Short mmCIF file of C-alpha atoms in Angstrom, two decimals:
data_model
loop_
_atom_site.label_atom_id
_atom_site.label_comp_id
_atom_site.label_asym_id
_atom_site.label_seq_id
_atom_site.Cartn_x
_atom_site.Cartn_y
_atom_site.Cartn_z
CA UNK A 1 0.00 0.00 0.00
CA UNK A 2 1.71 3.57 -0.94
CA UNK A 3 1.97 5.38 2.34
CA UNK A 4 -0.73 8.06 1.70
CA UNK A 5 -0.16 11.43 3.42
CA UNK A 6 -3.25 12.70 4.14
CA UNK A 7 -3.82 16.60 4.24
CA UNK A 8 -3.83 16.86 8.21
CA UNK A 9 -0.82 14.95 8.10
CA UNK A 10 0.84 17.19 5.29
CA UNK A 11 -0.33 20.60 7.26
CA UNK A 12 1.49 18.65 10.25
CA UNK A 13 4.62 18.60 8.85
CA UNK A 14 4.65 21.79 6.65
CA UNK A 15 3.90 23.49 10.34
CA UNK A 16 6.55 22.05 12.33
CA UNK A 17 9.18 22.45 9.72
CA UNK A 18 8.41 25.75 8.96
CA UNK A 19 8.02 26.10 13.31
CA UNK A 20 11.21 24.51 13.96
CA UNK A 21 12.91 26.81 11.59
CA UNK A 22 11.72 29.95 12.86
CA UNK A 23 12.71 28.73 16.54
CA UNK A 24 16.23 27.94 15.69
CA UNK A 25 16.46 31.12 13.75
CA UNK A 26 15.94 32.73 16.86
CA UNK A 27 17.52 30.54 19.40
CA UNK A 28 20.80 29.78 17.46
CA UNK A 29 21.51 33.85 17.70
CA UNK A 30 20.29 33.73 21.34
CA UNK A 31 23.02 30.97 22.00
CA UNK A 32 26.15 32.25 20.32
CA UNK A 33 25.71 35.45 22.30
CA UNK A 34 25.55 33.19 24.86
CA UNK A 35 28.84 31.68 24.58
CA UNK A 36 30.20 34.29 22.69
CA UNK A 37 32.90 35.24 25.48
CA UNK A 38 34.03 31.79 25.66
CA UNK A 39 34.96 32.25 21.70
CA UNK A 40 37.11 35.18 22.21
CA UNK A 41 40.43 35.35 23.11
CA UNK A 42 41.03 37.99 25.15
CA UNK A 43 40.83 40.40 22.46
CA UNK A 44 41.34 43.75 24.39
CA UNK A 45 44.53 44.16 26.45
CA UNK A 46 45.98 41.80 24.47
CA UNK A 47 49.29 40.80 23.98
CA UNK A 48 51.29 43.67 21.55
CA UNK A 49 53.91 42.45 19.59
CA UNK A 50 57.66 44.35 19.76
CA UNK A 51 60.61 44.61 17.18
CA UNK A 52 62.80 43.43 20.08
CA UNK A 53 63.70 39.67 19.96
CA UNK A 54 64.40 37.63 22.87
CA UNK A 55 67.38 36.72 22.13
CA UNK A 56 68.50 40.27 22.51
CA UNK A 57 67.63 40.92 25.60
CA UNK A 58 70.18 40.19 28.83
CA UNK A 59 70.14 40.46 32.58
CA UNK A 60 70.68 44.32 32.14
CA UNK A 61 66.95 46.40 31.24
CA UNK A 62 66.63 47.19 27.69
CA UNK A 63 63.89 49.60 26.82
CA UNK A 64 61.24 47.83 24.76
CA UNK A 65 59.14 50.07 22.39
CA UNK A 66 55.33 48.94 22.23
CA UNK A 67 52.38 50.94 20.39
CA UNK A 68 48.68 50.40 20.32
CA UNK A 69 45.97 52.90 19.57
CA UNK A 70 44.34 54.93 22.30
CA UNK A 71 40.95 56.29 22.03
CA UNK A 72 40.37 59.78 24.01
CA UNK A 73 36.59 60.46 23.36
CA UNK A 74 36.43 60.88 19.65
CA UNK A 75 40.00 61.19 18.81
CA UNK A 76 42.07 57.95 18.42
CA UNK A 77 46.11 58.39 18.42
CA UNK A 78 48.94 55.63 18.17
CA UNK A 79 50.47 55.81 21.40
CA UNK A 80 54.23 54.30 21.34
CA UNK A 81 55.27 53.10 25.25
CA UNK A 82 58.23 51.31 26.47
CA UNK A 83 58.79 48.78 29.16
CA UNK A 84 61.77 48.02 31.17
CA UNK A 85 62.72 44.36 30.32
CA UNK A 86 65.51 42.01 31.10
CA UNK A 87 66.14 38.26 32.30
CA UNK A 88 66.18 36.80 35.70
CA UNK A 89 67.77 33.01 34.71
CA UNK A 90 65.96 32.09 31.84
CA UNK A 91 62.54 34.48 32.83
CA UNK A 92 61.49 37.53 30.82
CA UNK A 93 60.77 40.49 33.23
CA UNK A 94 59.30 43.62 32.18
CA UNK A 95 58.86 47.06 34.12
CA UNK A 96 56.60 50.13 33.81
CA UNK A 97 58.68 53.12 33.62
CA UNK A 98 56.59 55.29 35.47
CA UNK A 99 57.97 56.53 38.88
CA UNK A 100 55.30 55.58 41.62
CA UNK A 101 55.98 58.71 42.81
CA UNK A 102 54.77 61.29 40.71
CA UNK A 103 54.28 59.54 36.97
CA UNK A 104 57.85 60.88 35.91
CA UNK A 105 60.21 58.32 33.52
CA UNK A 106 62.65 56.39 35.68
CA UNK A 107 65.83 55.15 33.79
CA UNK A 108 68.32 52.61 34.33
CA UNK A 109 71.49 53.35 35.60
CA UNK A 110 70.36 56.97 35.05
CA UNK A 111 72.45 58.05 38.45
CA UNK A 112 76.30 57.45 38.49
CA UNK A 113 76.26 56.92 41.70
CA UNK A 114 73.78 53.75 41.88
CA UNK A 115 74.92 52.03 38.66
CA UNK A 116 72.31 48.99 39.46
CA UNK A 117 69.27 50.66 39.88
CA UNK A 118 66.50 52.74 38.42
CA UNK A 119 66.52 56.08 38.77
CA UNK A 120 64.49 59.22 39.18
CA UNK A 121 65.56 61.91 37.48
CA UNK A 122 62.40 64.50 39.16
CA UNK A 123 63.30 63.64 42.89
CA UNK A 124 65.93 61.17 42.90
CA UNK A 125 63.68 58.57 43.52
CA UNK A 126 65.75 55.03 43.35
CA UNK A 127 64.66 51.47 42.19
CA UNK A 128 66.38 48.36 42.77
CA UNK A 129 66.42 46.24 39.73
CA UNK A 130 63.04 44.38 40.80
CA UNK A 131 61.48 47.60 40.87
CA UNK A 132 61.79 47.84 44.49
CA UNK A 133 61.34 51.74 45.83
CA UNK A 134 64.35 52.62 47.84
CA UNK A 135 63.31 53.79 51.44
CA UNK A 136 64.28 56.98 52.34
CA UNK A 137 63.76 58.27 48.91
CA UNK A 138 60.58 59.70 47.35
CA UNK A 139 58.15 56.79 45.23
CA UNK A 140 55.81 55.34 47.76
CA UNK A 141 55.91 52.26 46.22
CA UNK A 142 57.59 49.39 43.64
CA UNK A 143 57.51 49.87 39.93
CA UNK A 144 54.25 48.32 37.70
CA UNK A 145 55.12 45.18 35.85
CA UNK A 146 53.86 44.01 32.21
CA UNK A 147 52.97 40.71 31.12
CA UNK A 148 55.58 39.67 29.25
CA UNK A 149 55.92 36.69 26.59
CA UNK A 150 57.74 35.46 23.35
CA UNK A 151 56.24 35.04 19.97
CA UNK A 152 58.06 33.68 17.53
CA UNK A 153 61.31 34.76 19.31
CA UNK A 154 59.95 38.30 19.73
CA UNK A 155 59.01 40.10 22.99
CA UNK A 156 55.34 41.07 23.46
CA UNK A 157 54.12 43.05 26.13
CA UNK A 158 50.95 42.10 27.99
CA UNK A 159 48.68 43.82 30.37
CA UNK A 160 49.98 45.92 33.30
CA UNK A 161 49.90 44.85 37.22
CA UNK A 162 51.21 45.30 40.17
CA UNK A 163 54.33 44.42 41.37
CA UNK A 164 54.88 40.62 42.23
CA UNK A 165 58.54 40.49 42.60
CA UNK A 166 58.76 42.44 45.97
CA UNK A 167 57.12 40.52 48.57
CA UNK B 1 51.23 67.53 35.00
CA UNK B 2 49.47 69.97 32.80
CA UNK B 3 46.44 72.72 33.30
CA UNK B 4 43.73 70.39 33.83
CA UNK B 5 41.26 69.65 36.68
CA UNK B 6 43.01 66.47 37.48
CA UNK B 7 46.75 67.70 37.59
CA UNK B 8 45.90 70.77 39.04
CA UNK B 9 44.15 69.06 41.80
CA UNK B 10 47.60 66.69 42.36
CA UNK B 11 49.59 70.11 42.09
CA UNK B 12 47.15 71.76 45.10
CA UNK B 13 48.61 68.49 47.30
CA UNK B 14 51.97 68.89 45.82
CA UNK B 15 53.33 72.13 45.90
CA UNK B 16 56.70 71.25 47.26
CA UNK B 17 57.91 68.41 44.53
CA UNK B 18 55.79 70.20 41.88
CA UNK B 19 58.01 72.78 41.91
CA UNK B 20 58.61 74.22 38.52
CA UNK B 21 56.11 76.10 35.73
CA UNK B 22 57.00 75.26 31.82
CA UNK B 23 55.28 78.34 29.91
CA UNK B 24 55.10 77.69 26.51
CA UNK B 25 55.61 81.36 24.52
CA UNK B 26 54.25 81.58 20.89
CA UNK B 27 53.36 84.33 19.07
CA UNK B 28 50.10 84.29 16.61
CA UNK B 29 50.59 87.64 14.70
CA UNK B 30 48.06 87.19 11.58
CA UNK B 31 50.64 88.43 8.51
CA UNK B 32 52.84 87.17 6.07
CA UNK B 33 54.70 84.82 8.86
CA UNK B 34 52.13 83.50 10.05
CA UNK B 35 52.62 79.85 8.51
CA UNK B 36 55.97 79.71 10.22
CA UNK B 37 54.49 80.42 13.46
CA UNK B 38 51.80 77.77 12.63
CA UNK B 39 54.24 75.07 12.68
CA UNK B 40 56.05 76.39 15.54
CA UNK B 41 52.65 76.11 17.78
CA UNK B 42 52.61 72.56 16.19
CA UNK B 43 56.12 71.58 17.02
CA UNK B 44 56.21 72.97 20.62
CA UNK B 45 53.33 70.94 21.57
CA UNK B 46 55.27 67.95 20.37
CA UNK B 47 57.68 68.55 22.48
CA UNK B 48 55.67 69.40 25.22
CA UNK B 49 54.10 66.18 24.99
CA UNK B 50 57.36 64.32 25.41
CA UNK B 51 58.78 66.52 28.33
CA UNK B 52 55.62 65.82 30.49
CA UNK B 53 56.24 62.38 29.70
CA UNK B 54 60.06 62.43 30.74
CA UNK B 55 59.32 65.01 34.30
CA UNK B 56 55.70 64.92 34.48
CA UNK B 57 56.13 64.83 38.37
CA UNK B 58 57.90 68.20 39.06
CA UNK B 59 56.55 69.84 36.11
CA UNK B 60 53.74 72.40 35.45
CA UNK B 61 53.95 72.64 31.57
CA UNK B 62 51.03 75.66 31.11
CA UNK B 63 48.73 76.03 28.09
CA UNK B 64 50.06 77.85 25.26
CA UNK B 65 50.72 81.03 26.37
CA UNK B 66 50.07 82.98 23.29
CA UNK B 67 51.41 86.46 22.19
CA UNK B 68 50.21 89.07 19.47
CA UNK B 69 52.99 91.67 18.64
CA UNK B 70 55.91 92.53 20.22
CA UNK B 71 55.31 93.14 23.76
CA UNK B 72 55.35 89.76 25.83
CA UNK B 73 55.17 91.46 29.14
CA UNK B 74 51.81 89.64 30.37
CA UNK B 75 54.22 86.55 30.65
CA UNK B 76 55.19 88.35 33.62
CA UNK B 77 52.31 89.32 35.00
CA UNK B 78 51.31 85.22 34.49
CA UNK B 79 54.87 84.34 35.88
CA UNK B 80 54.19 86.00 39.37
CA UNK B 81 50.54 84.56 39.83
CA UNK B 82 52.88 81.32 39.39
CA UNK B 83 55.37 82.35 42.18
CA UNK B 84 52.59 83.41 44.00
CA UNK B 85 51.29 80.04 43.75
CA UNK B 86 54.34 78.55 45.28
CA UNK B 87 56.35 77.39 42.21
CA UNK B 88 59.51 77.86 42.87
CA UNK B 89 61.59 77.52 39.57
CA UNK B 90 58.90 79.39 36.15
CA UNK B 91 60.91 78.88 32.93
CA UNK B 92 59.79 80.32 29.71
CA UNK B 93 60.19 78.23 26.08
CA UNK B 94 60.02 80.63 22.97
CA UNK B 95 60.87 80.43 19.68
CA UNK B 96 62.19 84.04 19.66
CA UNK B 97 64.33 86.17 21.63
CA UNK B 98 62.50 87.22 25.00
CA UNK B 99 64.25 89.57 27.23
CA UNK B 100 61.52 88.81 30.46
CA UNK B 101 62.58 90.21 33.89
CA UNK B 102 63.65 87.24 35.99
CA UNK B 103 63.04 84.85 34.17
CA UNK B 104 64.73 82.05 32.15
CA UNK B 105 64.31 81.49 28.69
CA UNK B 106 65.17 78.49 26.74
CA UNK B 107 65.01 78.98 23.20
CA UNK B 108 63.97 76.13 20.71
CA UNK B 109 65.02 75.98 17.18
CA UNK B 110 63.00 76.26 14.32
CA UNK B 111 62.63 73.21 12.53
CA UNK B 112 60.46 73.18 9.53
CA UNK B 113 58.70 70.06 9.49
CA UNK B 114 55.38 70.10 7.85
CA UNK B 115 57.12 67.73 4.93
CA UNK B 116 58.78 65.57 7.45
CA UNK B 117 58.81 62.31 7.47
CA UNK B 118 56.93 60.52 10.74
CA UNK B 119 60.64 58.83 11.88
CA UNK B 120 62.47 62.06 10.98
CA UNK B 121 60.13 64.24 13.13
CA UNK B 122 60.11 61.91 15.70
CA UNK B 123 63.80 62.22 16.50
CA UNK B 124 64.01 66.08 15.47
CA UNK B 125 61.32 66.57 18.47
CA UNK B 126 63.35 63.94 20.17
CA UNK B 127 66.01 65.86 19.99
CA UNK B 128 64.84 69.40 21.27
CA UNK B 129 63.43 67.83 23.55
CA UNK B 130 66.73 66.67 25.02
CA UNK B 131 68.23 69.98 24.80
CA UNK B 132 65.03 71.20 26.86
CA UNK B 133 65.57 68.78 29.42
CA UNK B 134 69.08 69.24 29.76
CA UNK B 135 68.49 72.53 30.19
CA UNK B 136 65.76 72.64 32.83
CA UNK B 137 68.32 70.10 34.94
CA UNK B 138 70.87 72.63 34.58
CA UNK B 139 68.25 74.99 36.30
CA UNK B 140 67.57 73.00 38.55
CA UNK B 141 71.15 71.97 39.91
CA UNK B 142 71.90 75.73 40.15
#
């Protein structure tokens, strides 16, 4: 016997396809929003490559150039950056150059008297090379450090935080 | 630290390691120079930008403090509201010659570079900008 499809049966079917379409048209958008932060990889404050390669840098800081764009209400600029990195054994450490004092540009070796440490130049505020603020002089705390990682045997520079060397 | 509500509010607090005012001097005379002074405004504020990044905790850099004709002798009247204040080092950047009672001026070089190249200008501001800060240190240790 051919398998007659009646109309009822017909209307059935037309319905639910046509139903079950329109539902996952709207669920399926529903669900990748959903899980949409699982699919991202931590797009902003990502990881910014430099021209510096690893192999290049030793136990004394080099200054590493980074840029990214910065967006001040409607006007966007490159911003260029640098970061204080060297090696500790066979880790990458990088340091924010701005003096926890004030927000002036500390430099390496900058005073001849402390050859080994960051210096100050606005109030002789010192550093050890851990980014350590020397008591008795001005910063009220240690230097900022950057994520710090190797692509391809470059150095990119991560997300800022504080201090983790100096316990 | 620069003349906005923020800074100025750090600079209230501050006072004694705040302790010197940048005033950036440039004249805007409408006439057949004017395109020169154009890219001097635009050049100064360069190098602005990269001083307060270098000293921005002991430095006041002012807003442009700008100048029609020859007489410059508000700067003065501006450079003791700033003494007033408390600042205890005011230091004047100009493109021209200023003779200003009692205060020091450190003249930048005009550099033409609205043709420049982005590396080029880079280390021409770069530059200045060194002999600025060498400057103002020199101020400071005397």
């Amino acid at each position: 016997m051919s398998s007659k499809v009646t109309r009822r049966q017909f209307l059935n079917y037309s319905l639910m396809g046509v139903g079950s379409f329109m539902a996952a048209g709207m669920i399926l958008p529903m669900g990748r929003f959903a899980l949409d932060p699982l699919f991202k990889d931590a797009a902003a404050g990502s990881d910014i490559q430099t021209s510096i390669k690893v192999s290049e840098i030793t136990e004394e800081p080099t200054k590493v150039d980074f840029t990214y764009n910065q967006k001040d209400a409607w006007y966007e600029s490159e911003v260029t950056e640098f970061a204080w990195v060297y090696k500790d054994g066979d880790k990458l450490i990088a340091l924010s150059p701005v003096c926890k004092h004030l927000g002036c540009t500390v430099t390496w070796a900058g005073d001849d008297g402390n050859p080994d440490k960051f210096f100050c130049p606005c109030h002789n505020g010192l550093y050890t090379k851990d980014g350590n603020n020397v008591p008795g002089t001005p910063p009220r705390g240690p230097l900022d450090q950057y994520e710090v990682g190797d692509k391809d045997g470059f150095v990119t520079i991560g997300k800022r935080f504080e201090n983790e060397l100096v316990k | 630290m620069l003349y906005t509500k923020n800074d100025l509010n750090v600079i209230k607090d501050e006072i004694e390691f705040i302790d010197t005012a940048i005033i950036p001097v440039v004249d805007i005379d409408m006439d057949n120079l004017s395109m020169n002074r154009a890219e001097h405004i635009e050049f100064i504020q360069l190098i602005i930008m990269m001083l307060e990044k270098q000293l921005k905790g002991r430095l006041l850099i002012t807003p442009l403090f700008t100048v029609v004709g020859e007489d410059a002798s508000q700067v003065e009247v501006f450079n003791n509201q700033l003494k007033e204040y408390g600042f205890k080092n005011t230091i004047v950047l100009s493109f021209r010659e200023l003779s200003l009672e009692g205060i020091p001026v450190i003249k930048i070089n005009h550099v033409p570079i609205s043709d420049m190249d982005k590396d080029i200008l880079e280390s021409m501001v770069k530059d200045e900008m060194t002999i600025v800060l060498k400057e103002i240190i020199r101020i400071w240790n005397s």
